[in-house]
CSV table of C-alpha atoms in Angstrom, one decimal:
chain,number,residue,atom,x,y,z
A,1353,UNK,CA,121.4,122.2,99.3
A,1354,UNK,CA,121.8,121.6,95.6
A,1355,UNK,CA,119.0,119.4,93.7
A,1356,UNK,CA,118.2,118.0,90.5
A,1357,UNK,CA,114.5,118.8,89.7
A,1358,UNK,CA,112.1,116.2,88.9
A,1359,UNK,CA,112.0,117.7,85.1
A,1360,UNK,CA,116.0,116.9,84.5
A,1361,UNK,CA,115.7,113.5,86.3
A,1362,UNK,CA,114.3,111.6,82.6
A,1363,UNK,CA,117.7,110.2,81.6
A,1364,UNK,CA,117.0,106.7,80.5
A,1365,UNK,CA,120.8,105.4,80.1
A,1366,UNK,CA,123.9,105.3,82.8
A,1367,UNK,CA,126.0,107.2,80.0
A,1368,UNK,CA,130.0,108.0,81.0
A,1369,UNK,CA,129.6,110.9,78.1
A,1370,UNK,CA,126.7,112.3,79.8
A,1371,UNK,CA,127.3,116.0,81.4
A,1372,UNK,CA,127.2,116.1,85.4
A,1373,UNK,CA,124.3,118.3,86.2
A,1374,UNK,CA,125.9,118.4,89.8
A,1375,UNK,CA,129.4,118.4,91.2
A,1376,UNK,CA,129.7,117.8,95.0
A,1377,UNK,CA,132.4,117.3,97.5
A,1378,UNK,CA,132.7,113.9,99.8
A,1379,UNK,CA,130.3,114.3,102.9
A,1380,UNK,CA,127.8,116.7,100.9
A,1381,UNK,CA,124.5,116.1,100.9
A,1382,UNK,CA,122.1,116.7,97.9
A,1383,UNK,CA,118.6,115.5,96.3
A,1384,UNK,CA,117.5,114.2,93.5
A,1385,UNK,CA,113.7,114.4,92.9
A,1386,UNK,CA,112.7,111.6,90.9
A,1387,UNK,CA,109.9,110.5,88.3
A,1388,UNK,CA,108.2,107.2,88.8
A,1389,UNK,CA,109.2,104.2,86.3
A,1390,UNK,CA,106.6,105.1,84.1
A,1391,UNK,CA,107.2,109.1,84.1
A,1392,UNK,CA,104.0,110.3,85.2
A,1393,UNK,CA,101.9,108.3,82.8
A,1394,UNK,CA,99.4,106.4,85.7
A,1395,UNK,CA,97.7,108.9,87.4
A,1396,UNK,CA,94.3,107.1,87.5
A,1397,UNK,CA,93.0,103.6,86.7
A,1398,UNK,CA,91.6,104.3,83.6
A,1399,UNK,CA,95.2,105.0,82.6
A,1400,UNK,CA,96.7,101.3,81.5
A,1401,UNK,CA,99.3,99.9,80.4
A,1402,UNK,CA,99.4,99.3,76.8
A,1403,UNK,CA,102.3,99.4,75.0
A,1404,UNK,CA,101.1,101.6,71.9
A,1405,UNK,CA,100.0,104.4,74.2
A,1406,UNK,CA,103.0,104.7,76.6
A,1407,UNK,CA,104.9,107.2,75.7
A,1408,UNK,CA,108.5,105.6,74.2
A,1409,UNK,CA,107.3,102.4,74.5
A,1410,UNK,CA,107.5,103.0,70.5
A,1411,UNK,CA,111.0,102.6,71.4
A,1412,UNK,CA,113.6,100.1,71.4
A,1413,UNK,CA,114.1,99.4,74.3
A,1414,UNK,CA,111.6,101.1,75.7
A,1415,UNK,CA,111.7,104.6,77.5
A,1416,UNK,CA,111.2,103.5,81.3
A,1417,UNK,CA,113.0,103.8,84.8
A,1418,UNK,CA,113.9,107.7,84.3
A,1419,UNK,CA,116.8,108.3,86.1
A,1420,UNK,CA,118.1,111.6,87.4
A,1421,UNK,CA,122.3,112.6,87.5
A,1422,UNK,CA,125.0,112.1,86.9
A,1423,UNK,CA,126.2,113.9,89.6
A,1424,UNK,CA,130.1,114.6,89.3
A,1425,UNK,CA,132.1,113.3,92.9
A,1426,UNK,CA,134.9,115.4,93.4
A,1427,UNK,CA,138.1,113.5,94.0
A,1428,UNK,CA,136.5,110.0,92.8
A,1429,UNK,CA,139.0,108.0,90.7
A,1430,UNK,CA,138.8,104.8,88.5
A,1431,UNK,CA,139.3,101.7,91.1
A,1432,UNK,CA,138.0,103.7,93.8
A,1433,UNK,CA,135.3,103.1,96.0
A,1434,UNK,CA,131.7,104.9,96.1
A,1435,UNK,CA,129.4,104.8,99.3
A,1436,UNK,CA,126.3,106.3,98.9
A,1437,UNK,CA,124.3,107.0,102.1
A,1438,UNK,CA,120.4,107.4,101.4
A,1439,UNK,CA,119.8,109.7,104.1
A,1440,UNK,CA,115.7,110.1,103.3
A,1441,UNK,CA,113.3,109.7,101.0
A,1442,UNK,CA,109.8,111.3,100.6
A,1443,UNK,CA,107.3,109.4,98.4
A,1444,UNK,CA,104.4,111.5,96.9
A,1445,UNK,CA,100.8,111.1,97.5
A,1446,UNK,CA,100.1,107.8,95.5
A,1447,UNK,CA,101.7,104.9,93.7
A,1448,UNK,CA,100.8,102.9,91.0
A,1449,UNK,CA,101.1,99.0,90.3
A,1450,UNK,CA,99.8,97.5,86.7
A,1451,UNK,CA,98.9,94.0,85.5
A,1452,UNK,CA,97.7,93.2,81.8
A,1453,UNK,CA,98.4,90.8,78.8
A,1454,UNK,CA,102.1,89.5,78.3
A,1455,UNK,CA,102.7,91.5,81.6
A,1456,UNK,CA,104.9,89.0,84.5
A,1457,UNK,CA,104.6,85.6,84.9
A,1458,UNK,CA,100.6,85.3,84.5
A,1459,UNK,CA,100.6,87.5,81.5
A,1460,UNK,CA,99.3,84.8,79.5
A,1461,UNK,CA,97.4,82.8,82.1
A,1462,UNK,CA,95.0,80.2,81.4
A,1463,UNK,CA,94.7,79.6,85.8
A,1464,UNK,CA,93.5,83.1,86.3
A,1465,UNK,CA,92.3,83.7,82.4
A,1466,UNK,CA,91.0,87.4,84.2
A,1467,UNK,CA,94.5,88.7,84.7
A,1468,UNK,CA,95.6,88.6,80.8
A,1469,UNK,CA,93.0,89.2,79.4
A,1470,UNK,CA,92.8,93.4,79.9
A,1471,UNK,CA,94.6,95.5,81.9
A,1472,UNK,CA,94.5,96.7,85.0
A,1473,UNK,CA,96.3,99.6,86.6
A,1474,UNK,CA,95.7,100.0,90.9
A,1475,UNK,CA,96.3,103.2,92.1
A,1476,UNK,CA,97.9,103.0,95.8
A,1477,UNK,CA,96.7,105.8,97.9
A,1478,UNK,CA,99.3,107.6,100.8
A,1479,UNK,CA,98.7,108.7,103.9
A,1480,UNK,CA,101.0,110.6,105.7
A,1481,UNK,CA,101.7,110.0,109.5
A,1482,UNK,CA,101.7,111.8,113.1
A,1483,UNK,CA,105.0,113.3,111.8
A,1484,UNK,CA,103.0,114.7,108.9
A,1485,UNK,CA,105.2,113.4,106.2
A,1486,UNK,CA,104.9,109.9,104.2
A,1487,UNK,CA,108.5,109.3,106.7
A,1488,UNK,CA,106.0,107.1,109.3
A,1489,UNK,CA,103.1,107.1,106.4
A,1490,UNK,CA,100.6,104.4,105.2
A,1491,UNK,CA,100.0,102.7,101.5
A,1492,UNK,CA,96.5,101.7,101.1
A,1493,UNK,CA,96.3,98.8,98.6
A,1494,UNK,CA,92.5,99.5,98.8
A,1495,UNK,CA,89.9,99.9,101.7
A,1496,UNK,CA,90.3,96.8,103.6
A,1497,UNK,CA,94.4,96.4,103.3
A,1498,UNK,CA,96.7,98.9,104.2
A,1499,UNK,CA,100.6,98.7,105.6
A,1500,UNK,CA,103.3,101.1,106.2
A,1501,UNK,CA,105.3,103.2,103.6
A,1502,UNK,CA,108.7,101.6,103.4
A,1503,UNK,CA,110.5,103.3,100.5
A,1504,UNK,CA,113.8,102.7,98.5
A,1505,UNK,CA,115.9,103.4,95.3
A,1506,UNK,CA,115.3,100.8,92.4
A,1507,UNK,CA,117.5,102.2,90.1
A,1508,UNK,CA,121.2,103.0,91.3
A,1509,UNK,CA,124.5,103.1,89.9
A,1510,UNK,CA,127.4,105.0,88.5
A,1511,UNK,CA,128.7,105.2,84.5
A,1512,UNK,CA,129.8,101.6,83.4
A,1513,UNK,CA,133.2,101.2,82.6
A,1514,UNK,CA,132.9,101.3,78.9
A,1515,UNK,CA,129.3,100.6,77.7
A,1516,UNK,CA,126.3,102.3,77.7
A,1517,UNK,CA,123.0,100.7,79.9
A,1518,UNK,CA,119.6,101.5,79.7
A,1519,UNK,CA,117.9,102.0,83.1
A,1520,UNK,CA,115.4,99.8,82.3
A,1521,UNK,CA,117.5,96.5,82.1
A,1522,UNK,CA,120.7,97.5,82.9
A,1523,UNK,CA,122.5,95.3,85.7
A,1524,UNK,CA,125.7,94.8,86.6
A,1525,UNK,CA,128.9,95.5,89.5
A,1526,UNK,CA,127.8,99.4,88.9
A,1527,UNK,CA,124.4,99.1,89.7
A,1528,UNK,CA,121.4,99.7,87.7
A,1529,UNK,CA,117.6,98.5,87.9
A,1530,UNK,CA,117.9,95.9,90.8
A,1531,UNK,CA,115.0,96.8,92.7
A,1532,UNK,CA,117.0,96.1,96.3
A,1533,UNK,CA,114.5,96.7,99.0
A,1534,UNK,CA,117.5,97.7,101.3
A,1535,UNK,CA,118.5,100.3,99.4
A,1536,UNK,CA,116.4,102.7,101.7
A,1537,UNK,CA,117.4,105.3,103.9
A,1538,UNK,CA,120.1,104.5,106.9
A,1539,UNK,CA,121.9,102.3,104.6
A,1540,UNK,CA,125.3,102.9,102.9
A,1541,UNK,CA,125.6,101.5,99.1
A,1542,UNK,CA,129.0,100.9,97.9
A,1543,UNK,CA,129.5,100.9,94.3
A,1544,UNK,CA,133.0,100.6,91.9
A,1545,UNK,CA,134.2,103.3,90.2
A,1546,UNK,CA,135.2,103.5,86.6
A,1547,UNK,CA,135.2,106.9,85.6
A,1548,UNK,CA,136.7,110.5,86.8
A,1549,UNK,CA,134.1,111.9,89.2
A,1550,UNK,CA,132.2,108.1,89.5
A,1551,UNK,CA,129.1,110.0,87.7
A,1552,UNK,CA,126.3,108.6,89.9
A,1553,UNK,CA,122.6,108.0,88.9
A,1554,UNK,CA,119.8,107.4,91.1
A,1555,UNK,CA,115.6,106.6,89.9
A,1556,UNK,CA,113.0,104.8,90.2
A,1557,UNK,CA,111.8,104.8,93.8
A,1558,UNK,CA,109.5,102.3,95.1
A,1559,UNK,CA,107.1,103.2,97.9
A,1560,UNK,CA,107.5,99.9,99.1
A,1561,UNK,CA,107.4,96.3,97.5
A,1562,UNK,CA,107.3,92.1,98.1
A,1563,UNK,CA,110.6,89.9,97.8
A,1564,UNK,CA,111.1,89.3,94.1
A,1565,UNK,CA,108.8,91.9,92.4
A,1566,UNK,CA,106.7,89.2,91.3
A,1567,UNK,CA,104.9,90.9,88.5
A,1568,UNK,CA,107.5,93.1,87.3
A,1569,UNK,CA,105.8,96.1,89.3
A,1570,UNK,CA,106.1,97.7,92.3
A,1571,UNK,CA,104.7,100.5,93.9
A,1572,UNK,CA,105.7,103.2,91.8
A,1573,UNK,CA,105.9,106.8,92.7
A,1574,UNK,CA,107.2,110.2,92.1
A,1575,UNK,CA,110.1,110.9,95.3
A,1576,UNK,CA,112.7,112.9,96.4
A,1577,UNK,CA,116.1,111.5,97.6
A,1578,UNK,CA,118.4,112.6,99.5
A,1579,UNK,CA,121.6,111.2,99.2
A,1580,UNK,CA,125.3,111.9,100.3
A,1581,UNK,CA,128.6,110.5,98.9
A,1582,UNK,CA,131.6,109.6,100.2
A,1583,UNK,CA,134.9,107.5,98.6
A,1584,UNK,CA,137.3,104.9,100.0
A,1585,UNK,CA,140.9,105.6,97.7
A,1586,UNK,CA,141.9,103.0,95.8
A,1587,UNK,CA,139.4,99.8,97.1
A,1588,UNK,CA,138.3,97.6,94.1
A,1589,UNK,CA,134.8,95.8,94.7
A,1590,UNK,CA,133.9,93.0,92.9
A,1591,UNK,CA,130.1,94.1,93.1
A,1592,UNK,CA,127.8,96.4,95.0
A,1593,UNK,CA,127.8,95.9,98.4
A,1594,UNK,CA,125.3,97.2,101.3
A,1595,UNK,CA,126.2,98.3,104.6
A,1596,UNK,CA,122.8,98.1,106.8
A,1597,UNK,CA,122.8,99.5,110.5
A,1598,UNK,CA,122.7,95.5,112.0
A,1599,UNK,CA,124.2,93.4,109.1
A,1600,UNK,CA,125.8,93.8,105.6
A,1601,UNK,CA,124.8,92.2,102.5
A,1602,UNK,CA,126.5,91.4,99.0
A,1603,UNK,CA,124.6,91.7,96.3
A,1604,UNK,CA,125.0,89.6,93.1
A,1605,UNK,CA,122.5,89.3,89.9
A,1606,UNK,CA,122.8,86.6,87.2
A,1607,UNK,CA,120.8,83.8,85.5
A,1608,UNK,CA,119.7,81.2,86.9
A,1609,UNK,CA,118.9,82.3,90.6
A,1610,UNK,CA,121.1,79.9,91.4
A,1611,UNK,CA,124.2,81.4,90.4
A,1612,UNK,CA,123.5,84.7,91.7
A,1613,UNK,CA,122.8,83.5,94.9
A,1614,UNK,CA,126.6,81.3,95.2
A,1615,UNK,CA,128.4,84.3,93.4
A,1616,UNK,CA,127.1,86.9,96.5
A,1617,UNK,CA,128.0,83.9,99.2
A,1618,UNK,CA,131.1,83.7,97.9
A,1619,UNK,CA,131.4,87.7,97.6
A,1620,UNK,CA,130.3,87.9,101.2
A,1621,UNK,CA,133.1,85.3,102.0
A,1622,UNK,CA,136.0,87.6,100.7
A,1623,UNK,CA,134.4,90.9,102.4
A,1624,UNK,CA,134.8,89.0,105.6
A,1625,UNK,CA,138.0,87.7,104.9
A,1626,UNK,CA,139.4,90.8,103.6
A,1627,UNK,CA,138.1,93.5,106.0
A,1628,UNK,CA,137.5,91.3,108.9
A,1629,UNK,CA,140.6,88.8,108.9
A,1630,UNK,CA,138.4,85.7,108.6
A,1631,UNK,CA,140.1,82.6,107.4
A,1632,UNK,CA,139.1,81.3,104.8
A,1633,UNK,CA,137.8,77.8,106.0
A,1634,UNK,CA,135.5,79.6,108.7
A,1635,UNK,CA,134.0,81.4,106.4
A,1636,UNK,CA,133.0,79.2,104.6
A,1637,UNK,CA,131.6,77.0,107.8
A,1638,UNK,CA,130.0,79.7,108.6
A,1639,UNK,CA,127.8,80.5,105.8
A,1640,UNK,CA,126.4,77.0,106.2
A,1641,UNK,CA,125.8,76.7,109.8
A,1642,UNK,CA,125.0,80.2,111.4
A,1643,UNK,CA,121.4,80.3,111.6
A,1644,UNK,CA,121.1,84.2,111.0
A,1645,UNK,CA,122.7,84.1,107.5
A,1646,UNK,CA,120.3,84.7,104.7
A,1647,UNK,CA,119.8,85.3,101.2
A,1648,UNK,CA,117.5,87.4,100.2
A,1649,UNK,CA,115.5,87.4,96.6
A,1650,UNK,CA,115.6,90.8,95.7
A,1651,UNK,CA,114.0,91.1,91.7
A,1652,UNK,CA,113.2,88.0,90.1
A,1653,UNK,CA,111.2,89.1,87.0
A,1654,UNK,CA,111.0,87.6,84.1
A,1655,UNK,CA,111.6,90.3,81.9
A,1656,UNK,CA,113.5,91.7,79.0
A,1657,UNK,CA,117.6,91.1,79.8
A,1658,UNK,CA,116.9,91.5,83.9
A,1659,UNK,CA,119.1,89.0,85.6
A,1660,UNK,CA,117.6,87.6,89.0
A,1661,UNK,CA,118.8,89.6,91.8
A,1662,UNK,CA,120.3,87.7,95.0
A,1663,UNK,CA,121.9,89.7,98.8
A,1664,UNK,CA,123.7,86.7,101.0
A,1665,UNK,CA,123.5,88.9,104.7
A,1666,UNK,CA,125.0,88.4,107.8
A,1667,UNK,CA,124.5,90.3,111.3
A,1668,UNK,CA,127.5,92.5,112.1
A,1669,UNK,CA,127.4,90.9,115.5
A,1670,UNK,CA,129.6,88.4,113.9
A,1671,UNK,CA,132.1,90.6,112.0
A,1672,UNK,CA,134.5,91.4,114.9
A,1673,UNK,CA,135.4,88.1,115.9
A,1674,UNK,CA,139.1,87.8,114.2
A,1675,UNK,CA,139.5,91.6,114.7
């Protein structure tokens, strides 16, 4: 099986001149051992997280969410469609969360004066299960709470059309740092493609993390993915979509909340009046009346350029109903 190695995956831009360090055919799986977001800087709690002794935080922006790829798809074609499968992912032995000054919401808190005023770095042990992999594992947030590993990419995305994004801020239809909880294994991503080859990235694993990311950290830890790729010719998304085993969900990220969260309704709306033959006016009944649709608040961090990150989801149960 080919692989990136964890030493190749520090790319810290989705670049469309970057040089595909693999090529693979549709249906082929691969992995991509990844760095954490801050590239092996937190190993212990003495390690915090100021800015002057980060490595490229010197930087503008800043050197973080390392990123491993691209890796070249054969047979991928501007105004294609990607779907990436994230077939596992194992999580290393620990994971790190940080909180200090200017860091999140209560970075300069006068409620909780304690949290800005130093830093503090936590340092999340793992424990691997009955399988004896971190697959059924356990995250101990210290000795009295503890809850099961539940992994997924952060950082995902082919090359933007024509810009270059950092994979610290960079959102958009591609991908990028959206911190999507259901981008874990058994789920299908589908992504638009701009360039030859789609050129796909993938980074910054979470061992697991809370709706919204509310202080601009997760879990973060070292992983490896596996991932395979596959294309639909010549289908144009209007953002990333997520195929789960009960549901699918369309993902949208903008500011104000609010507007992410209409833009992915009304994205959900056209997937299931395009693919599944809904008309139009149910719908849109039914994303105000079915009790099982739901939005979900992916990242909602206030910080740097991130937009908020909304998924409007509905069961598949309801998907065949016009077919």
């Amino acid at each position: 099986m080919q692989r990136i190695l964890r030493e190749q995956s520090r790319k810290y831009a989705f670049n469309w001149q970057d040089e595909p360090l693999l090529r693979v055919r549709p249906g082929e799986s691969f992995e991509i051992e990844t760095y954490d977001a801050s590239a092996g800087f937190f190993k212990t709690p003495e390690d915090k997280a100021i800015p002057a002794k980060r490595p490229g935080f010197d930087r503008v922006p800043p050197l973080s969410n390392p990123i491993g790829g691209p890796v070249y798809l054969e047979g991928a074609e501007r105004y294609d469609t990607l779907v990436a499968t994230i077939e596992h992912i194992e999580v290393a032995d620990f994971s790190w969360t940080a909180n200090g000054p200017k860091r999140g919401p209560l970075g300069e808190s006068n409620r909780w004066p304690e949290i800005s005023e130093e830093y503090t770095t936590y340092i999340l042990r793992h424990e691997s299960g009955a399988s004896g992999s971190m697959r059924d594992g356990t995250i101990h947030f210290n000795d009295r709470i503890s809850w099961p590993v539940t992994p997924f990419v952060g950082t995902i995305g082919v090359a933007p059309d024509r810009e270059v994004a950092t994979s610290g801020d960079g959102q958009d239809a591609w991908g990028g740092n959206l911190d999507i909880r259901d981008v874990a294994p058994g789920n299908r991503v589908h992504l638009p493609v701009y360039h030859e080859g789609a050129l796909f990235y993938l980074g910054d694993v979470h061992a697991s993390q809370g709706d919204t990311e509310f202080t601009g950290t997760a879990a973060e830890t070292n992983a490896t993915v596996r991932v395979k790729l596959e294309l639909i010719k010549q289908k144009r998304l209007p953002w990333m979509r997520i195929e789960k085993p009960d549901s699918i969900v369309s993902v949208y990220a903008y500011r104000p909340l609010e507007v992410a969260v209409e833009i992915a309704t009304l994205n959900l709306m056209d997937w299931l009046i395009t693919d599944f033959r809904y008309p139009p006016n149910d719908a849109y009944a039914l994303v105000s009346t079915c009790p099982d649709f739901r939005i979900n608040v992916y990242q909602m961090v206030k910080l740097a350029k991130l937009n908020y990150v909304a998924g409007a989801e509905i069961p598949r149960r309801y998907l065949d109903a016009y077919l």
